[in-house]
mmCIF file of C-alpha atoms in Angstrom:
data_model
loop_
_atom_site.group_PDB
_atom_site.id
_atom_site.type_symbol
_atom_site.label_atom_id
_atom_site.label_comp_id
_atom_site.label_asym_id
_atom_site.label_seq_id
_atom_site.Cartn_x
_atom_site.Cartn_y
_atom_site.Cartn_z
ATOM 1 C CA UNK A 1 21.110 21.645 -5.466
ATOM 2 C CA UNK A 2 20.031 24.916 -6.888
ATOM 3 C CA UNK A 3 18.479 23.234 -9.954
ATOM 4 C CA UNK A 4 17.023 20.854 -8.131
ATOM 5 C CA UNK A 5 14.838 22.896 -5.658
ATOM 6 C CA UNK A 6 14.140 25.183 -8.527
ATOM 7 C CA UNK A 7 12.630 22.123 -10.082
ATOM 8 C CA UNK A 8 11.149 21.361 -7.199
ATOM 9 C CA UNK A 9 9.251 24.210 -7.002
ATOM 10 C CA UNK A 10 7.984 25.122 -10.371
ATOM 11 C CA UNK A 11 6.815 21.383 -10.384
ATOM 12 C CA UNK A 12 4.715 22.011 -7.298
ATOM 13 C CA UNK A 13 3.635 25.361 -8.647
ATOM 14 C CA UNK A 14 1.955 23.520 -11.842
ATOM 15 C CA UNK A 15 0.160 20.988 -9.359
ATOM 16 C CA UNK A 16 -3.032 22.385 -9.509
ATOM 17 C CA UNK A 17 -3.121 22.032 -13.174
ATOM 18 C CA UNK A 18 -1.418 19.020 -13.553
ATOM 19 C CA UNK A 19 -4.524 17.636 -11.292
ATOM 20 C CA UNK A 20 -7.222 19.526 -13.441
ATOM 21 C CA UNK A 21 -5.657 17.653 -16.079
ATOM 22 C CA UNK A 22 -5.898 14.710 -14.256
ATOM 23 C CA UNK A 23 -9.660 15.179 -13.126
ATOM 24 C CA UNK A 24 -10.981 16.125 -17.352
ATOM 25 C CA UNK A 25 -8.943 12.985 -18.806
ATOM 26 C CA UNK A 26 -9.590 10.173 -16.106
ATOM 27 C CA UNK A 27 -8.155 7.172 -16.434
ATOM 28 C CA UNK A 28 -6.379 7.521 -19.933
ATOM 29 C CA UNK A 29 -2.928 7.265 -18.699
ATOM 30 C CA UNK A 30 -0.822 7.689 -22.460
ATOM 31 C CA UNK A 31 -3.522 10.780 -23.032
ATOM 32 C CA UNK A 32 -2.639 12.185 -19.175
ATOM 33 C CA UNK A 33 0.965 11.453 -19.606
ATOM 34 C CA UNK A 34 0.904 13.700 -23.315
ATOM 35 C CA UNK A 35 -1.339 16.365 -21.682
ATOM 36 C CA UNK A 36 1.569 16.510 -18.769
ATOM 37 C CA UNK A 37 4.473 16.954 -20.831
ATOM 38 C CA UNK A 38 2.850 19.295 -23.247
ATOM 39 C CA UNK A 39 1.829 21.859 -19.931
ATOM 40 C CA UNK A 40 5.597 21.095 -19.207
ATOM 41 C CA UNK A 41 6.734 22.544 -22.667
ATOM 42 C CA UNK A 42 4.494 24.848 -22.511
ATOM 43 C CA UNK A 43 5.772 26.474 -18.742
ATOM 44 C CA UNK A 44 9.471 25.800 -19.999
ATOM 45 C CA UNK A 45 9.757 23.202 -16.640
ATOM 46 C CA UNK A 46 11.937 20.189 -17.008
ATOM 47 C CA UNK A 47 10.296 17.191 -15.073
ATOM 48 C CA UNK A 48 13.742 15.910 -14.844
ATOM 49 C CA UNK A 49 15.666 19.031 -13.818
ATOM 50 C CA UNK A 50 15.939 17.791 -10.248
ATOM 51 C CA UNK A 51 17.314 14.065 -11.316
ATOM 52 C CA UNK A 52 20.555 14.723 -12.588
ATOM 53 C CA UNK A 53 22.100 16.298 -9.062
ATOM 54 C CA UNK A 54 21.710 13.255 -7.807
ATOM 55 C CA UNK A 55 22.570 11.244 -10.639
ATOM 56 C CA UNK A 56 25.907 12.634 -10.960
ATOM 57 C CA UNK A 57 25.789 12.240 -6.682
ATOM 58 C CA UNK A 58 25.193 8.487 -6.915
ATOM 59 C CA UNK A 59 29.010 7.256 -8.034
ATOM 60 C CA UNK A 60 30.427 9.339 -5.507
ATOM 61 C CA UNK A 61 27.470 8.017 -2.686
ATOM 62 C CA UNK A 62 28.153 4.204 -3.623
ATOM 63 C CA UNK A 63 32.174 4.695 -2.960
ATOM 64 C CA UNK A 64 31.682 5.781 0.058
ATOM 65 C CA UNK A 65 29.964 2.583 1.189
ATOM 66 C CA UNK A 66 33.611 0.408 0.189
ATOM 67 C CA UNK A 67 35.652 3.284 1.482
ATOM 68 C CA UNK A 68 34.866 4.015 4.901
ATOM 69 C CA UNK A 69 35.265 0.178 5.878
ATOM 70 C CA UNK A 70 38.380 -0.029 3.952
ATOM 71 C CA UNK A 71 40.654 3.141 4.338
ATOM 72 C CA UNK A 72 43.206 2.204 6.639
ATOM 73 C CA UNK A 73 43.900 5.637 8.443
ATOM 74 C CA UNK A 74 40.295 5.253 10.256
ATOM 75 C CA UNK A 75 40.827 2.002 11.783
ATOM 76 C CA UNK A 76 40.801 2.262 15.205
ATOM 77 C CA UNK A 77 40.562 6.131 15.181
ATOM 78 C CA UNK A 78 37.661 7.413 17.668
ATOM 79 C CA UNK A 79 35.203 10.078 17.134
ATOM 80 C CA UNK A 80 32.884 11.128 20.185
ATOM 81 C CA UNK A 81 31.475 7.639 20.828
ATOM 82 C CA UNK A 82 32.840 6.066 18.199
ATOM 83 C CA UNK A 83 35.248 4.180 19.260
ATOM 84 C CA UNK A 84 36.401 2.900 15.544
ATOM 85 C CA UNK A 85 35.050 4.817 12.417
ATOM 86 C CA UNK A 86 35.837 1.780 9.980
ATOM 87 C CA UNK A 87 33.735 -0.341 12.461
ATOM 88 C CA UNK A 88 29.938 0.546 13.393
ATOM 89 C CA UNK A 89 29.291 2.016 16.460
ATOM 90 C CA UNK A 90 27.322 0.333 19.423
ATOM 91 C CA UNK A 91 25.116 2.513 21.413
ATOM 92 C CA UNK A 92 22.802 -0.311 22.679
ATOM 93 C CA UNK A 93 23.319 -4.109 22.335
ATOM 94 C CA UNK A 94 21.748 -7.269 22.878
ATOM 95 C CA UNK A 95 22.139 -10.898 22.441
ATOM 96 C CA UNK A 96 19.582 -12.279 20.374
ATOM 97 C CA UNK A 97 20.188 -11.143 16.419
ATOM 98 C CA UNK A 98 17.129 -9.664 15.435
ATOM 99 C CA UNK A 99 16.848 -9.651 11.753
ATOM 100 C CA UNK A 100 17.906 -6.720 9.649
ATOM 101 C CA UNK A 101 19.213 -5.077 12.595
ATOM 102 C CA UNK A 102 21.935 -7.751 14.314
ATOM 103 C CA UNK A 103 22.662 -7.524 17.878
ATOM 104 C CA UNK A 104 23.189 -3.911 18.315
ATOM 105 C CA UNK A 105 21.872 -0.388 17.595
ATOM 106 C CA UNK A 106 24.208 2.148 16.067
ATOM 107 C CA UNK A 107 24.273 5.741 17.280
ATOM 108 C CA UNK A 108 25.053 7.683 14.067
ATOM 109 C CA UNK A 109 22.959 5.648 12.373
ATOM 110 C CA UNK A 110 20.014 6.283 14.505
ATOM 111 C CA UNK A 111 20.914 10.120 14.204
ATOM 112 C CA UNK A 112 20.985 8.960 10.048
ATOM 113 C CA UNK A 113 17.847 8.045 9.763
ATOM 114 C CA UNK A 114 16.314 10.912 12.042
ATOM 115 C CA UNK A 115 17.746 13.494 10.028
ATOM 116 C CA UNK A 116 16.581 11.898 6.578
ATOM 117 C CA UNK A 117 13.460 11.388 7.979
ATOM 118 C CA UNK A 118 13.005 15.011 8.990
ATOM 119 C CA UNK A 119 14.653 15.930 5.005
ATOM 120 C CA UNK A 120 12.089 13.780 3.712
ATOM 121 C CA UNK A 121 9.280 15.659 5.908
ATOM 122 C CA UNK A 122 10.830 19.183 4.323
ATOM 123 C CA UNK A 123 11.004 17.679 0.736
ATOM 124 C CA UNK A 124 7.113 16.731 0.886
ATOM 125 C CA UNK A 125 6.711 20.222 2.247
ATOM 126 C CA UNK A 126 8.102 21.767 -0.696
ATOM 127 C CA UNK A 127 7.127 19.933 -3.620
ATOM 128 C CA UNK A 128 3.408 20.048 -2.435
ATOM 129 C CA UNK A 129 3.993 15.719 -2.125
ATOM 130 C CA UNK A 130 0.040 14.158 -1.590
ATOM 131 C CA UNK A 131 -1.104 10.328 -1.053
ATOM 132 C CA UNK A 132 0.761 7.698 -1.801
ATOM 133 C CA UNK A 133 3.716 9.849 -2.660
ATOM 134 C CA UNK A 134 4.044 11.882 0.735
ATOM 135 C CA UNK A 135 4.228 8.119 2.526
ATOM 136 C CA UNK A 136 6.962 6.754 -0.112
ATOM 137 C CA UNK A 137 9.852 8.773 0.883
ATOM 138 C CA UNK A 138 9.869 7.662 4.075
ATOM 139 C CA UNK A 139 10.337 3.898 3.780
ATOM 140 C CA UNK A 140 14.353 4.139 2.642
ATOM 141 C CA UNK A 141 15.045 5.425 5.685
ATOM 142 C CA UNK A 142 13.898 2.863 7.520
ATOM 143 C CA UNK A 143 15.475 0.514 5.295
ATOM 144 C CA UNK A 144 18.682 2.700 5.392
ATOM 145 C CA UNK A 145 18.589 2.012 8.992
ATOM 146 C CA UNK A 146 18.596 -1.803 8.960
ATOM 147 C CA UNK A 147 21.523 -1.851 5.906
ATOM 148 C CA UNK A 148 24.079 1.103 7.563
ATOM 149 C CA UNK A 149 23.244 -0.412 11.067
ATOM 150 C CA UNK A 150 26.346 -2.489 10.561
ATOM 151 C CA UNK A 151 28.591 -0.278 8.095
ATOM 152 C CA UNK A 152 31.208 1.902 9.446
ATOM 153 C CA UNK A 153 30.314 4.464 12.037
ATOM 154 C CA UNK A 154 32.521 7.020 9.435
ATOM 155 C CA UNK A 155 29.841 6.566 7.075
ATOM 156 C CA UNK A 156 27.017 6.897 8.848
ATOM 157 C CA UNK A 157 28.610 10.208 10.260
ATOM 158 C CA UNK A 158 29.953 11.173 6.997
ATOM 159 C CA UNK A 159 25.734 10.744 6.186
ATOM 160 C CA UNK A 160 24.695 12.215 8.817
ATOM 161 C CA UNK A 161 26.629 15.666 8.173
ATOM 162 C CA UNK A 162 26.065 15.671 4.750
ATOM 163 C CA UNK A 163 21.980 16.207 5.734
ATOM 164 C CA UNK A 164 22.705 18.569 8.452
ATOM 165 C CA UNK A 165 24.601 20.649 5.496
ATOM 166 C CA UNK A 166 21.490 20.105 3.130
ATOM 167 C CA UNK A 167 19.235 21.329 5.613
ATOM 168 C CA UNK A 168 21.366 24.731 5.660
ATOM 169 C CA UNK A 169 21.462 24.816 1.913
ATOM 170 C CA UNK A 170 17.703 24.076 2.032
ATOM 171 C CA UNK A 171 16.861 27.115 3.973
ATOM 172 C CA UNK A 172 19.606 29.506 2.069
ATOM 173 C CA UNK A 173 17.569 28.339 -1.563
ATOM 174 C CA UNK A 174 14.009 29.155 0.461
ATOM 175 C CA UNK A 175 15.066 32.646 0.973
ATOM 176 C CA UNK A 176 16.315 33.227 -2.270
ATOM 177 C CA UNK A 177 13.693 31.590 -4.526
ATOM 178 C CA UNK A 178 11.244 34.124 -4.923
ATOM 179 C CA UNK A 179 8.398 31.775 -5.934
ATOM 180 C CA UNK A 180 6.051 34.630 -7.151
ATOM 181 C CA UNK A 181 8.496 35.508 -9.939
ATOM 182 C CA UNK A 182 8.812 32.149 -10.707
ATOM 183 C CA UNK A 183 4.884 31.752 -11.215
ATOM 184 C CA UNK A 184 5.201 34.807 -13.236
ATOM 185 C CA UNK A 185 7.952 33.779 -15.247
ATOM 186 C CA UNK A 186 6.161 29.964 -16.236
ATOM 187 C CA UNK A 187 2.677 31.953 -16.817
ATOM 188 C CA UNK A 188 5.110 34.295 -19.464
ATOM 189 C CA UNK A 189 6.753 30.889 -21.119
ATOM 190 C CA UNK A 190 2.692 29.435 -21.536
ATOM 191 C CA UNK A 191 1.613 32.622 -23.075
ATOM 192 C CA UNK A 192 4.704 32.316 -25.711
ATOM 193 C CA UNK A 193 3.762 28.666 -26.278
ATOM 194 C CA UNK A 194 6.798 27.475 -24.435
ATOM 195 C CA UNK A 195 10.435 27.498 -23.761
ATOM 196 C CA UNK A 196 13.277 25.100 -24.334
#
């Protein structure tokens, strides 16, 4: 997570010349794309260094969606208002199905989507996100709410906490990024023509 907001933030910190670069080429996308990676060399920033957290997340992410539903020792065991964790919970229901949704409205799965809505708002925030971009990150969550709607409550919760822990990481790596340094240390690695 470290690596990843460090990314994060030396990414946003070349912005403003990533877009100068953008404004002098134009519309050349293979000459933009070259002029990109060679600032990147240049600042010794890895436009990658925030993927592989969550690539080596995504195995363990995916199992969760077959385990909760399956793991016997859940079944029927109740967690505030959930009265079965291997089942989804039912805050409000109705009768007609309504498509994507069904005929009911999950708690923790509301409180999902709220949370990675309001991670998504603090991830814009701090990679400098504009356009398009800013808007993107928000549509999973919606999505995420139609698909987990009917998925075990456990996973939803198990969700749920694991953004209420990010947002505590979050603020621990704000405080101890010092983001001057960092725009020291990249201005250093484009004087020395780069770092690996």
């Amino acid at each position: 997570t470290y690596k990843s907001t460090l990314s994060t933030v030396k990414m946003r910190i070349l912005k403003p010349e990533i877009d100068a670069i953008k404004e002098k080429i134009g519309e050349d996308q293979m000459k933009l794309q070259a002029e990109t990676m060679k600032l990147y060399s240049k600042a010794g920033v890895n436009p990658l260094g925030g993927c592989l957290p969550l690539i080596l997340q995504m195995p363990l992410l995916f199992a969760m969606f077959y385990f909760f539903p399956a793991v016997f020792e859940l079944r029927g065991e109740s967690f505030l208002w959930a009265e079965d964790l291997s089942t989804y919970d039912s805050l409000i229901h109705w009768e007609t199905s309504i498509p994507v949704l069904g005929t009911h409205l999950s708690l923790f799965t509301i409180l999902m989507t709220i949370s990675t809505l309001i991670y998504t708002r603090i991830q814009n925030e701090v990679s400098g996100a504009t356009g398009q971009m800013k808007y993107i990150g928000y549509i999973m969550p919606v999505i995420f709410l139609g698909v987990l709607n009917s998925y075990a409550s456990g996973l939803t919760y198990y969700y749920l906490l694991l953004n209420l822990i990010t947002f505590a990481q979050q603020a621990i790596l704000k405080r101890s990024i010092d983001e001057n340094k960092l725009h020291a240390q990249i201005a250093e690695n484009k004087q020395k023509g780069g770092k690996t």
